[in-house]
Tab-separated table of C-alpha atoms and ligand atoms in Angstrom:
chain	number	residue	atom	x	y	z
A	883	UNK	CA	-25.324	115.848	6.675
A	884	UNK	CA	-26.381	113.914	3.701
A	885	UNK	CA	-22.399	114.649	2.414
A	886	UNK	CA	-21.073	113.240	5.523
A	887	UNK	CA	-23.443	110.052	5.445
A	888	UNK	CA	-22.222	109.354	1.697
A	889	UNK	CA	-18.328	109.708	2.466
A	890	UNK	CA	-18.787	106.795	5.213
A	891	UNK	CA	-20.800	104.940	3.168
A	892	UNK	CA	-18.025	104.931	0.230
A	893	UNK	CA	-15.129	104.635	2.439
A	894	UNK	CA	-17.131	101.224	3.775
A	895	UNK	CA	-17.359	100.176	0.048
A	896	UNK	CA	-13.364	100.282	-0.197
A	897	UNK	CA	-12.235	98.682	2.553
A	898	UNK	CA	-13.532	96.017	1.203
A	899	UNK	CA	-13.447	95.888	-2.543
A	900	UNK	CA	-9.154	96.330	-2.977
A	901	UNK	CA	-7.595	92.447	-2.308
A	902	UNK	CA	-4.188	91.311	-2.526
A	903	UNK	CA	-2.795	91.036	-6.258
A	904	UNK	CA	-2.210	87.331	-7.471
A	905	UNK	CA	1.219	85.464	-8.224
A	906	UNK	CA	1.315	83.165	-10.543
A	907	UNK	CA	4.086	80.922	-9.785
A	908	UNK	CA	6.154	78.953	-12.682
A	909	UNK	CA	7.369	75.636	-11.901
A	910	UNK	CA	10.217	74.497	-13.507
A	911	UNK	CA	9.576	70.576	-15.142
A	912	UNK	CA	12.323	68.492	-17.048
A	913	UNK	CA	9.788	67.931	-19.848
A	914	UNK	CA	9.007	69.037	-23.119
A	915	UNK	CA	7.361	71.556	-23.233
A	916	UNK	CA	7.854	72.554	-26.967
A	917	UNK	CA	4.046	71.254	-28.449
A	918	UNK	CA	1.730	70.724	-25.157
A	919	UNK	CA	-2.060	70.703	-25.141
A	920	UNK	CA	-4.713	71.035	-22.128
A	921	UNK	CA	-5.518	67.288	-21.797
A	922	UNK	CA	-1.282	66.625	-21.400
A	923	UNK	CA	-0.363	65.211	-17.851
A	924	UNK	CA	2.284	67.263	-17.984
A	925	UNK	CA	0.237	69.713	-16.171
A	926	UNK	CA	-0.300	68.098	-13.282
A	927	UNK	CA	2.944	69.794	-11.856
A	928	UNK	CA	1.546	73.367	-12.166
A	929	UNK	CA	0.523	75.532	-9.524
A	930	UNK	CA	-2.959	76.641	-10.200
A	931	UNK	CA	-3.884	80.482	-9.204
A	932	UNK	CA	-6.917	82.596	-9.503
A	933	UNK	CA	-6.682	86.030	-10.907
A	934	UNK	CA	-9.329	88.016	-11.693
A	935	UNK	CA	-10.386	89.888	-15.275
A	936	UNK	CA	-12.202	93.106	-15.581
A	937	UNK	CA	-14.552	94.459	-18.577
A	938	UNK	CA	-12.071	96.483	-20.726
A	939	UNK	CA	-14.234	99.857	-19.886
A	940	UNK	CA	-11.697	102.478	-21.587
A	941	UNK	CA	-12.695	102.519	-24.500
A	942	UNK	CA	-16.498	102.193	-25.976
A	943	UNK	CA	-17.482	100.115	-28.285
A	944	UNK	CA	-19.356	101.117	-31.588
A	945	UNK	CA	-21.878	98.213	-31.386
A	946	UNK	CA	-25.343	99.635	-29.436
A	947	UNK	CA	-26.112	96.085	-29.067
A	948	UNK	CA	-22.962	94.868	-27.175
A	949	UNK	CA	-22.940	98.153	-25.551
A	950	UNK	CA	-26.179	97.148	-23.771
A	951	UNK	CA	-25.740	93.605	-23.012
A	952	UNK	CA	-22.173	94.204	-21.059
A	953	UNK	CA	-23.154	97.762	-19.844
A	954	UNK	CA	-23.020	96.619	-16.376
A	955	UNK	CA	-20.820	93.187	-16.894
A	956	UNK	CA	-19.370	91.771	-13.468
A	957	UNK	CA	-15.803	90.973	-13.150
A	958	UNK	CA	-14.829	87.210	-14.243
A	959	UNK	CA	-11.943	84.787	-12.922
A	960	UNK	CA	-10.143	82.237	-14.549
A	961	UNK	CA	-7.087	80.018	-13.223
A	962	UNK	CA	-3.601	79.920	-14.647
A	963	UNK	CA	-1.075	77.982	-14.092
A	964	UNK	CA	2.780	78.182	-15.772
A	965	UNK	CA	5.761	75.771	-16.091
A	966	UNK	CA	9.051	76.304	-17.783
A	967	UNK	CA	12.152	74.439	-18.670
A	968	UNK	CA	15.324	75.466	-20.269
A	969	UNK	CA	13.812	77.021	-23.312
A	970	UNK	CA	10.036	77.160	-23.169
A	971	UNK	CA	7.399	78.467	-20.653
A	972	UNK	CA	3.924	76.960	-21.309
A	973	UNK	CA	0.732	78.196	-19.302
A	974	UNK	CA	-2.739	76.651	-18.722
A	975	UNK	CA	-5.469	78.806	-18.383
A	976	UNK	CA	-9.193	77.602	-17.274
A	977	UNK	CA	-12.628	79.751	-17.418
A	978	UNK	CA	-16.121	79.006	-16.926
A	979	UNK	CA	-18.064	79.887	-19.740
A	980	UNK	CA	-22.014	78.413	-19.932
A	981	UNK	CA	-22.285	79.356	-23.269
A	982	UNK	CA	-20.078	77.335	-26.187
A	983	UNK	CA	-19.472	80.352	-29.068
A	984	UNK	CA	-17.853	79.397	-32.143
A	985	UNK	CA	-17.360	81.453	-35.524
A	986	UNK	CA	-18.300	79.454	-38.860
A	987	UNK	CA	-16.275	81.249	-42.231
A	988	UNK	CA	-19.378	82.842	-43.772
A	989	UNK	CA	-20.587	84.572	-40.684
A	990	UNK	CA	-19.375	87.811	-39.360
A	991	UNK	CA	-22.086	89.103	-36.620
A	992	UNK	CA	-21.300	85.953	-34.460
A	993	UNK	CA	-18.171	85.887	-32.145
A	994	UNK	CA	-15.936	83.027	-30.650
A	995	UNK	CA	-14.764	82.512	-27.303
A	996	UNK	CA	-11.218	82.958	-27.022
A	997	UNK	CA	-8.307	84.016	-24.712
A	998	UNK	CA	-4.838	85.887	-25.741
A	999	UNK	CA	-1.486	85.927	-23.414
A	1000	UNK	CA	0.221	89.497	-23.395
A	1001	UNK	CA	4.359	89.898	-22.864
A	1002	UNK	CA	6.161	93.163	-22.205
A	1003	UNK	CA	9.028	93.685	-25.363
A	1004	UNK	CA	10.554	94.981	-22.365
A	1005	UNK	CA	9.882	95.094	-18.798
A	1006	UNK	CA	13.198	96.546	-17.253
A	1007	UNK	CA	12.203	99.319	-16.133
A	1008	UNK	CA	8.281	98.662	-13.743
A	1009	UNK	CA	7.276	102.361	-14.139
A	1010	UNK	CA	7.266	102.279	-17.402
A	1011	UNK	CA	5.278	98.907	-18.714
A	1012	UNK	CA	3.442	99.012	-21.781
A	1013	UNK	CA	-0.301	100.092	-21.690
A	1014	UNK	CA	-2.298	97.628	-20.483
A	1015	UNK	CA	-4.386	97.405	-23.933
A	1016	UNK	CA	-2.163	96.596	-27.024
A	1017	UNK	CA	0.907	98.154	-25.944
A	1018	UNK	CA	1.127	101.822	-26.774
A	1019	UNK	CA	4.068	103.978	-28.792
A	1020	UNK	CA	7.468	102.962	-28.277
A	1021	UNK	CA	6.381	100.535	-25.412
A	1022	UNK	CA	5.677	97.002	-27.614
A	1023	UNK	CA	3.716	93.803	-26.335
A	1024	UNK	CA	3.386	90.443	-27.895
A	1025	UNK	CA	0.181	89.149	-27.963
A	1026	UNK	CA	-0.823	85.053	-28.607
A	1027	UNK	CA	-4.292	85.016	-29.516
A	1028	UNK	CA	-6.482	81.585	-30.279
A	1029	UNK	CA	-9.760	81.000	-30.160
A	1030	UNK	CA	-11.979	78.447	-31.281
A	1031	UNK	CA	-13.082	78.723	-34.617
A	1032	UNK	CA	-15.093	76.479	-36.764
A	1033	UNK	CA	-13.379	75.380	-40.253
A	1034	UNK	CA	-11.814	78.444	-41.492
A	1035	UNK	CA	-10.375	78.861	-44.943
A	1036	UNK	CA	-7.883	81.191	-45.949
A	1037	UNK	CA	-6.757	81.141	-48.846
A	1038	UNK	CA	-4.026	84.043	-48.870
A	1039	UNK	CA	-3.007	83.662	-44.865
A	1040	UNK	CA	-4.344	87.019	-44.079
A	1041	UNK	CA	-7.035	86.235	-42.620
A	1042	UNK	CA	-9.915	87.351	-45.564
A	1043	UNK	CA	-12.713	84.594	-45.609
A	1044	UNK	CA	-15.204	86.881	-48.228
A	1045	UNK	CA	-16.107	84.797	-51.454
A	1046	UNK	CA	-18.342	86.017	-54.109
A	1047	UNK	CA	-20.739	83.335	-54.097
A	1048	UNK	CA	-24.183	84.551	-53.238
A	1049	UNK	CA	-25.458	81.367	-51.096
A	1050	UNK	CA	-29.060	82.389	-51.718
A	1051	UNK	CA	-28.925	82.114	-55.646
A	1052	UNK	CA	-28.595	78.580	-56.009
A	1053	UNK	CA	-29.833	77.790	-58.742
A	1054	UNK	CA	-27.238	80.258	-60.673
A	1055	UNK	CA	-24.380	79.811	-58.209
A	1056	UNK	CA	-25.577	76.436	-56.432
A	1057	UNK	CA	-22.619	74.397	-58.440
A	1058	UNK	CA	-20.116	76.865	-57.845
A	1059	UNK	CA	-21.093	77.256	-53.878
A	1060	UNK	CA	-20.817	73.339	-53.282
A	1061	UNK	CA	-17.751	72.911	-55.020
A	1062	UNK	CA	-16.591	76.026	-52.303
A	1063	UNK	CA	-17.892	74.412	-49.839
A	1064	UNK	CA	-16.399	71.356	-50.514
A	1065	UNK	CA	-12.950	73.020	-50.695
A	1066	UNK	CA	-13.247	74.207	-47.472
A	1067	UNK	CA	-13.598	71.165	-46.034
A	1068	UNK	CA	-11.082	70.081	-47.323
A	1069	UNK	CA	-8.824	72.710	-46.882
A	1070	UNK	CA	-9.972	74.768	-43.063
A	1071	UNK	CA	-8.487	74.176	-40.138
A	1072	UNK	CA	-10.019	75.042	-36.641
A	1073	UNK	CA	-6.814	76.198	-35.397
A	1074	UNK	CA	-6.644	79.726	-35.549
A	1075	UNK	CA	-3.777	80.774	-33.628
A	1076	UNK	CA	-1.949	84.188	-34.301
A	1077	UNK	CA	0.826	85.775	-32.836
A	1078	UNK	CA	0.769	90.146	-33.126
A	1079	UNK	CA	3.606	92.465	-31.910
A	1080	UNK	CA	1.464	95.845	-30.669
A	1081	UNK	CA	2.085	99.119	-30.221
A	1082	UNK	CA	-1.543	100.663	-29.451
A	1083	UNK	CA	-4.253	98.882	-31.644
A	1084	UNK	CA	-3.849	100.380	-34.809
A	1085	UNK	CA	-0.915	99.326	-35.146
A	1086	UNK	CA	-1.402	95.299	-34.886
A	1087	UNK	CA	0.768	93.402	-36.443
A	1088	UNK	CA	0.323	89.556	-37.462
A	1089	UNK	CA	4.242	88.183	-36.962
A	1090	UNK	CA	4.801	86.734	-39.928
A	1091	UNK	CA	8.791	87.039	-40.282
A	1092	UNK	CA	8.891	82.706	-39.430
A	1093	UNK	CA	10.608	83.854	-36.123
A	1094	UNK	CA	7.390	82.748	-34.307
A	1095	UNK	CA	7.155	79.383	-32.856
A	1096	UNK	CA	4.773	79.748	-30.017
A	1097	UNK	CA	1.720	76.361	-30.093
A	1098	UNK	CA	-1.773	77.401	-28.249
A	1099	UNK	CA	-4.739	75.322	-27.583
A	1100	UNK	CA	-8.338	75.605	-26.951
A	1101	UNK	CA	-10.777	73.233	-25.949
A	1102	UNK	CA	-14.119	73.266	-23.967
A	1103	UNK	CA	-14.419	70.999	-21.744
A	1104	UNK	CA	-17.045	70.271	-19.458
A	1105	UNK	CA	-19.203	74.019	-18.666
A	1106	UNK	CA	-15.661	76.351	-19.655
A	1107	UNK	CA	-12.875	76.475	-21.524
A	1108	UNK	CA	-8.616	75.066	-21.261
A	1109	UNK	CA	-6.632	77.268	-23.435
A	1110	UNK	CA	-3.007	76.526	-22.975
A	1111	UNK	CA	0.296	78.578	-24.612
A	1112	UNK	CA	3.619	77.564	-24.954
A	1113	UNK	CA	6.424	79.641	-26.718
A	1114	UNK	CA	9.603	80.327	-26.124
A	1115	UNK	CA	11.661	81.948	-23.145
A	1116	UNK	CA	13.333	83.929	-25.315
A	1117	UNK	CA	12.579	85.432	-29.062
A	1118	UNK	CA	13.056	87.985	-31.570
A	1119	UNK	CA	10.349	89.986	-30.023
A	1120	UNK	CA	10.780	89.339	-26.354
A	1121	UNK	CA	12.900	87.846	-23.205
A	1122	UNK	CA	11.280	86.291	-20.897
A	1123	UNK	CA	14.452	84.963	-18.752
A	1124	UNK	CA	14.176	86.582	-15.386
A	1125	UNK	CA	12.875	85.808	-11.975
A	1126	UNK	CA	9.712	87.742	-12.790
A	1127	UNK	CA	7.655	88.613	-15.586
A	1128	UNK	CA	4.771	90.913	-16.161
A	1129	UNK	CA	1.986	88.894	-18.549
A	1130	UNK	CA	-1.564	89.992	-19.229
A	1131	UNK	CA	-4.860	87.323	-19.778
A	1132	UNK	CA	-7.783	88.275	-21.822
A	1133	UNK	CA	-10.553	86.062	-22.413
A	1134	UNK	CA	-13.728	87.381	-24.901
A	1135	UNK	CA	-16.993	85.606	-24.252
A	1136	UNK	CA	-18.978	85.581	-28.072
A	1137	UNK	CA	-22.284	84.979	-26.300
A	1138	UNK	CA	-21.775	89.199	-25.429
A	1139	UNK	CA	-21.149	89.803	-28.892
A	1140	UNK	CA	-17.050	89.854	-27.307
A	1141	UNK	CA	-14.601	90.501	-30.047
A	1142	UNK	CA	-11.228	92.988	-30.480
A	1143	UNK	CA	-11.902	95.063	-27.592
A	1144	UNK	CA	-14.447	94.431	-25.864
A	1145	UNK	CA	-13.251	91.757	-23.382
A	1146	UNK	CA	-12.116	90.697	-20.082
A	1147	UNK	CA	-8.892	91.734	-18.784
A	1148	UNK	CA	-6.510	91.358	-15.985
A	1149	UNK	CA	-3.719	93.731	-15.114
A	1150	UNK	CA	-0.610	93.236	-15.823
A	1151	UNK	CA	0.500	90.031	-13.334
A	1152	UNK	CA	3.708	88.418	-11.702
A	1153	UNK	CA	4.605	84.944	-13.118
A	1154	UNK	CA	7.656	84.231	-10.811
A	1155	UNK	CA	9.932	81.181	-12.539
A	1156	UNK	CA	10.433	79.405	-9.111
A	1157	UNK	CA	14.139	78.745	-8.575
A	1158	UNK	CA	15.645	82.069	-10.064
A	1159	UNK	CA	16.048	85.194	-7.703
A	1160	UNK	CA	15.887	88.563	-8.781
A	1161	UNK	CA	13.078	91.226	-9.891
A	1162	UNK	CA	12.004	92.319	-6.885
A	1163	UNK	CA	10.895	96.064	-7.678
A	1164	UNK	CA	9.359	94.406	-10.338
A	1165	UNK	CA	7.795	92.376	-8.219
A	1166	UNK	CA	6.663	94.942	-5.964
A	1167	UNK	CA	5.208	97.360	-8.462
A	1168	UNK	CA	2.979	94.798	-10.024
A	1169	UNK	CA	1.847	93.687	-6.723
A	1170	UNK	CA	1.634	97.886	-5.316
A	1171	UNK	CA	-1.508	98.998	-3.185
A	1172	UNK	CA	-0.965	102.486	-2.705
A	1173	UNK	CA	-1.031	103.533	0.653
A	1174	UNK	CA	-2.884	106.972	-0.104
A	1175	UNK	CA	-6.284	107.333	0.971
A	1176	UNK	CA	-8.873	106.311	-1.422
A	1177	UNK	CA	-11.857	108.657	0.596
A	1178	UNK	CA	-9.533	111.729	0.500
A	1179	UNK	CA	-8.276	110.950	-3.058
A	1180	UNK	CA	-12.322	110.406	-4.519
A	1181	UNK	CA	-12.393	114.054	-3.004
A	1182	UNK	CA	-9.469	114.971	-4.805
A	1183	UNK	CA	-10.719	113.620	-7.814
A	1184	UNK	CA	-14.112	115.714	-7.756
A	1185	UNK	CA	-12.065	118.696	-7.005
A	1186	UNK	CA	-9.490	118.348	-9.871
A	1187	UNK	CA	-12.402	118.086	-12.473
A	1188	UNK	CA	-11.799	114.361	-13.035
A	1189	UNK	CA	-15.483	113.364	-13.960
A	1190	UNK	CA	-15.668	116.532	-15.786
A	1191	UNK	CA	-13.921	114.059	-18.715
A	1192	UNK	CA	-14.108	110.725	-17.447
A	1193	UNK	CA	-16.655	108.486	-16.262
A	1194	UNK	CA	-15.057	106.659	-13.137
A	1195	UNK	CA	-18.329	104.921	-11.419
A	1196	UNK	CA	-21.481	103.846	-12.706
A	1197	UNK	CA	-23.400	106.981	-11.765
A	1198	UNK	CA	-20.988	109.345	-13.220
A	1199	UNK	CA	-22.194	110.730	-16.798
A	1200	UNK	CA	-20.232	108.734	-19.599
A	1201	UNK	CA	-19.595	111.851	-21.688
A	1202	UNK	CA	-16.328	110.984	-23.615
A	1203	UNK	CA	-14.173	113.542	-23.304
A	1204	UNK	CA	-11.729	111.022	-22.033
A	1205	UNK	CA	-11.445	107.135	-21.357
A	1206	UNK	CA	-13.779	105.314	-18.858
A	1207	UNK	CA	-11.900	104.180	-15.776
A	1208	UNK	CA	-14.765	102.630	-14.756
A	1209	UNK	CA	-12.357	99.360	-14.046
A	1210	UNK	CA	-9.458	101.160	-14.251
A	1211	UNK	CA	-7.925	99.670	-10.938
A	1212	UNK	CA	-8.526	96.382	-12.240
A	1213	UNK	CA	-5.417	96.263	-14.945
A	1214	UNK	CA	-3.839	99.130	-14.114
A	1215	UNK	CA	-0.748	99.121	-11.693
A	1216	UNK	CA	-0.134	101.887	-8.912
A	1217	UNK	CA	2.691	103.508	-11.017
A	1218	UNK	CA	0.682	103.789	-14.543
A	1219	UNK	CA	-1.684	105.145	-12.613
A	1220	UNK	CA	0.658	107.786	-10.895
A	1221	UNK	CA	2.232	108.333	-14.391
A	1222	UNK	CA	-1.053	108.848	-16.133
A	1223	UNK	CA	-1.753	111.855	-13.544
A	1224	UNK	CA	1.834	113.378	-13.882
A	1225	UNK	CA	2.571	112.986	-17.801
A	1226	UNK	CA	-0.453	112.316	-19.818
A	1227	UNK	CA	1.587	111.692	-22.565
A	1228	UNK	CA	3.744	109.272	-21.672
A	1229	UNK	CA	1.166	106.732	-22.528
A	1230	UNK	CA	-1.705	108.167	-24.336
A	1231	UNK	CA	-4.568	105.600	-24.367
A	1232	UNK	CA	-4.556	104.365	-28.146
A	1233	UNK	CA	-7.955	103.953	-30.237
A	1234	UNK	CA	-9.263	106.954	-30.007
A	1235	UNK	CA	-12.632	105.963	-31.524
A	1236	UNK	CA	-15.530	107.665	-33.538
A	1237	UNK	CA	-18.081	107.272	-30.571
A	1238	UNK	CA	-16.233	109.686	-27.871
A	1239	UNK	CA	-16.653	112.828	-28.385
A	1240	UNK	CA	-16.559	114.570	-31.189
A	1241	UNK	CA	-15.493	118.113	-30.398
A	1242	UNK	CA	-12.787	116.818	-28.367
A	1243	UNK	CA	-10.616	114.279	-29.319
A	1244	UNK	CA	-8.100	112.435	-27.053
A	1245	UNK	CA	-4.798	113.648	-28.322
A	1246	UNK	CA	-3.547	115.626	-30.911
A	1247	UNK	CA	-0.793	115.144	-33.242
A	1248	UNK	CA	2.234	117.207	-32.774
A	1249	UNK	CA	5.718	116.385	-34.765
A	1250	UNK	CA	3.883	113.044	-35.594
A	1251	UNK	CA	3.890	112.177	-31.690
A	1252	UNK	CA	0.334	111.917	-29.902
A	1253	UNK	CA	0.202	114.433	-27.350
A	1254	UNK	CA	-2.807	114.219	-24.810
A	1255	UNK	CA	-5.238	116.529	-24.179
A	1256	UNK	CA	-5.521	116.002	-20.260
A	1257	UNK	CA	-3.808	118.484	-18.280
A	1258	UNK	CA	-0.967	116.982	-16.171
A	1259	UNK	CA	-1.873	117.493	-12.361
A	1260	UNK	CA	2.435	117.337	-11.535
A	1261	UNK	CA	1.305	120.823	-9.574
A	1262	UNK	CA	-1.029	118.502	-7.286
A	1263	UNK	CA	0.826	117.275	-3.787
A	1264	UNK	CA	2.490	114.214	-3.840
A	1265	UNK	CA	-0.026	113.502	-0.408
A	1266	UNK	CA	-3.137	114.421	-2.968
A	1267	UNK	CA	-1.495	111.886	-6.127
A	1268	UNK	CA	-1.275	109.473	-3.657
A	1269	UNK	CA	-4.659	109.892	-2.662
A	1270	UNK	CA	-6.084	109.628	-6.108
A	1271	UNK	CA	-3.717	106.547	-6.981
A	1272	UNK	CA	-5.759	105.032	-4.152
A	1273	UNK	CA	-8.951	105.845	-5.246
A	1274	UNK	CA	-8.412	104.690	-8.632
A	1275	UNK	CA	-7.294	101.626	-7.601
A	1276	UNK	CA	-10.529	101.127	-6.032
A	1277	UNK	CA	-12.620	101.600	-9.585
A	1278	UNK	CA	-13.287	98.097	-10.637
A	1279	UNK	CA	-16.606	95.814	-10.999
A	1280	UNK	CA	-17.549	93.272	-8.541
A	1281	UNK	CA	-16.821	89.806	-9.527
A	1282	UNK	CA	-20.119	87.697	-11.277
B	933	LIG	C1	-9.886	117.762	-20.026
B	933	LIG	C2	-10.270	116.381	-19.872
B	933	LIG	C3	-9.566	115.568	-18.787
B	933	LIG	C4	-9.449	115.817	-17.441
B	933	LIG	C5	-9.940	117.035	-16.668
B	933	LIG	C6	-8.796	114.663	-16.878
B	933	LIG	N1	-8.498	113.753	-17.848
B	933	LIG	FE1	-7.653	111.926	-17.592
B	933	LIG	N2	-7.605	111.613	-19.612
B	933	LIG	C7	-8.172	112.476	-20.529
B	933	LIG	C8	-7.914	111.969	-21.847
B	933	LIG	C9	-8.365	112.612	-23.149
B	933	LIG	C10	-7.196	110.761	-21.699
B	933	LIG	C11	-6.724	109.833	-22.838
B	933	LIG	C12	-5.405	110.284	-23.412
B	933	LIG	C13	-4.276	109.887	-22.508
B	933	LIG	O1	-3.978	108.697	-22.414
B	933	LIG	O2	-3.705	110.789	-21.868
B	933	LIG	C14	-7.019	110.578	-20.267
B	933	LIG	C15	-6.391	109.473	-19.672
B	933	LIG	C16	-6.410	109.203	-18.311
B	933	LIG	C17	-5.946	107.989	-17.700
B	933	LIG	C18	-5.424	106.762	-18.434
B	933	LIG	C19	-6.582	105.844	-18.721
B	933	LIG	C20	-6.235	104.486	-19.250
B	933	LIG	O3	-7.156	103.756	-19.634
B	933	LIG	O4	-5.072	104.109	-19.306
B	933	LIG	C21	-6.122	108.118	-16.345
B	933	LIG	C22	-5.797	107.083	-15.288
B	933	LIG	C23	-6.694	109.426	-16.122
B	933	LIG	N3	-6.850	110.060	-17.330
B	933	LIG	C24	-7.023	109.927	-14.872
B	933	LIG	C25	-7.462	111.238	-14.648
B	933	LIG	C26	-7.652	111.808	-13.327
B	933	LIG	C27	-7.470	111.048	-12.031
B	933	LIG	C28	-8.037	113.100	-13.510
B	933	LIG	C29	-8.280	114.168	-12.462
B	933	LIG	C30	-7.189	114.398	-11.547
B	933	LIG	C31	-8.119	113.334	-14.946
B	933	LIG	N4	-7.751	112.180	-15.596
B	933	LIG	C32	-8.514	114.518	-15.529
B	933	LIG	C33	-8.852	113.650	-20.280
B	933	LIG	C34	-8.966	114.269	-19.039
């Protein structure tokens, strides 16, 4: 009896927890669009939409602290809106944010606020979309990152703000740490935009070839932040001219100690550049509910050994052996989903990191290719896959 009472009450929780995917719509302006900021009017021709960003749950972080203040974060939203002209697409994005985090030089336990804007290298073919995290092997993203940062000073442009003056010595280094100081002020900028071309996280990559000429923004104004992007439709790393493109939105919040991965995240999302036609599977497998059933596929899950490796709701053990999907249905589409069940290695979740466990890891190397070490359910019926794919689709947090 008690089985049967617990099946109705979780087939009650997903009816109403899976809502429509957002659009964001691009509306094409005959302005510049080269160099634009939050506070331009140009803006008031977009087409504001909500979408909604999930705690990045895959992969733990190695920080017991930050581990424990977002162990059971709530979903976020934020608004976006996009315009484009012949050459450029800008977007405007807008979060609430109570708390104003910014990073000084010298300090490295504190975290900014920030957001990035993810593009596809190549979205042609909608099974087959870069992971949702950082890209993933042979599947590249560009990523626009800015946050707000407070007076940094780099000296070589890669980043390293380390000096060797001891700030607590002053009377042997006092002289030497004002004149430093000094410099820095004279020198940092509070812009810290970067641009990275990703295949899985370790292999970040700052663009740095002068082929880059995308301008973001940051500001906080009134209780969240504006962040606003523009680059070009079309670059050495990416083309954006179609009717539809994928783009991701992260935003990190450095009052919960936020920073690389641990952030908010949406799912891969339709921008549609009004006025062009085309895209439409695209379209449609960004936008995909499966129609499985998510009761029969949680089944199917505890059947197939699922939580044996995973963690996929909050009272499952968190043992490691495989990624949290925890949120997984909150940036994952229908067909990664139905991919990650048929050919784990298509896409094999990058970062494997030194908390999970340490008898098993995710992959291995074979030939120099990561292979992963979840069995691929291809045996399962297509009716049970489905299922599943529904079910997953279900695992995400609530929104705050
Ligand atoms: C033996 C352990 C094991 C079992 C059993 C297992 N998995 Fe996995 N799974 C992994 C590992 C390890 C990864 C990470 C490597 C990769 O990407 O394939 C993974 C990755 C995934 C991903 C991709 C996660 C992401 O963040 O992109 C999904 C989705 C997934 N598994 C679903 C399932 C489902 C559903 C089942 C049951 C039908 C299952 N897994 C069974 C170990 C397992």
């Amino acid at each position: 009896m008690k089985k049967l009472v617990n099946t109705l009450v979780t087939a009650s929780v997903i009816a109403t927890a899976v809502a429509a995917s957002s659009v964001i719509t691009a509306v094409k302006v005959n302005a510049n669009l080269d160099k634009v900021s939050y506070n331009y009017d140009v803006w008031e021709n977009a087409k504001m939409t909500e979408v909604t960003l999930y705690p990045q749950t895959t992969i733990k972080f190695n920080d017991k602290e930050a581990n424990n203040i977002n162990q059971d974060a709530k979903a976020i939203t934020a608004e976006i809106g996009a315009l484009y002209n012949g050459s450029k697409i800008a977007f405007i994005v807008k979060w609430a944010d109570g708390t104003k985090n910014i990073t000084t030089g010298n300090c490295i336990d504190r975290y900014a606020d920030g957001f990035a804007m993810q593009f596809a290298s190549d979205a042609s073919n909608p099974k087959q979309l870069p992971y949702i995290g950082m890209g993933s092997d042979g599947r590249p993203v560009v990523v626009h990152l800015q946050k707000e940062a407070f007076g940094t000073y780099e000296p070589n442009g890669y980043g390293n703000v380390a000096h060797q003056v001891n700030p607590n010595q002053t009377d042997l280094f006092g002289k030497d740490l004002a004149n430093f100081n000094k410099k820095v002020k004279a020198l940092a900028t509070n812009d810290y935009e970067r641009s990275f071309v990703a295949e899985g996280f370790r292999s970040t990559t700052e663009i740095k070839d002068g082929s880059n000429t995308s301008y973001a923004r940051i500001g906080y104004v009134g209780k969240g932040w504006e962040g606003t992007l523009s680059r070009p439709l079309k670059d050495a790393y990416v083309d954006l001219n179609a009717a539809v493109i994928p783009v991701a939105l992260a935003i990190w919040d450095g009052g919960k100690l936020g920073r690389n991965g641990l952030k908010y995240l949406t799912g891969w999302t339709a921008v549609k550049l009004e006025g062009k036609t085309g895209s439409e599977e695209l379209l449609a497998s960004l936008t995909e509910k499966s129609k499985g059933d998510a009761a029969k596929g949680k089944e199917a899950a505890m059947n197939n050994g699922c939580t044996g490796c995973h963690q996929m709701e909050a009272q499952d053990a968190e043992n490691l052996m495989g990624p949290g999907l925890k949120n997984i249905g909150g940036y994952a589409t229908a067909d990664y989903l139905r991919e990650s069940l048929v050919a784990p290695s298509a896409v094999v979740v990058p970062g494997y990191n030194r908390n999970a466990h340490s008898s098993f890891p995710w992959y291995n190397l074979e030939d120099g290719k990561r292979v992963s070490t979840m069995p691929g359910f291809d045996y399962l019926e297509q009716s049970d896959i489905e299922d599943i794919v529904a079910y997953l689709q279900t695992l995400k947090a609530e929104v705050k």
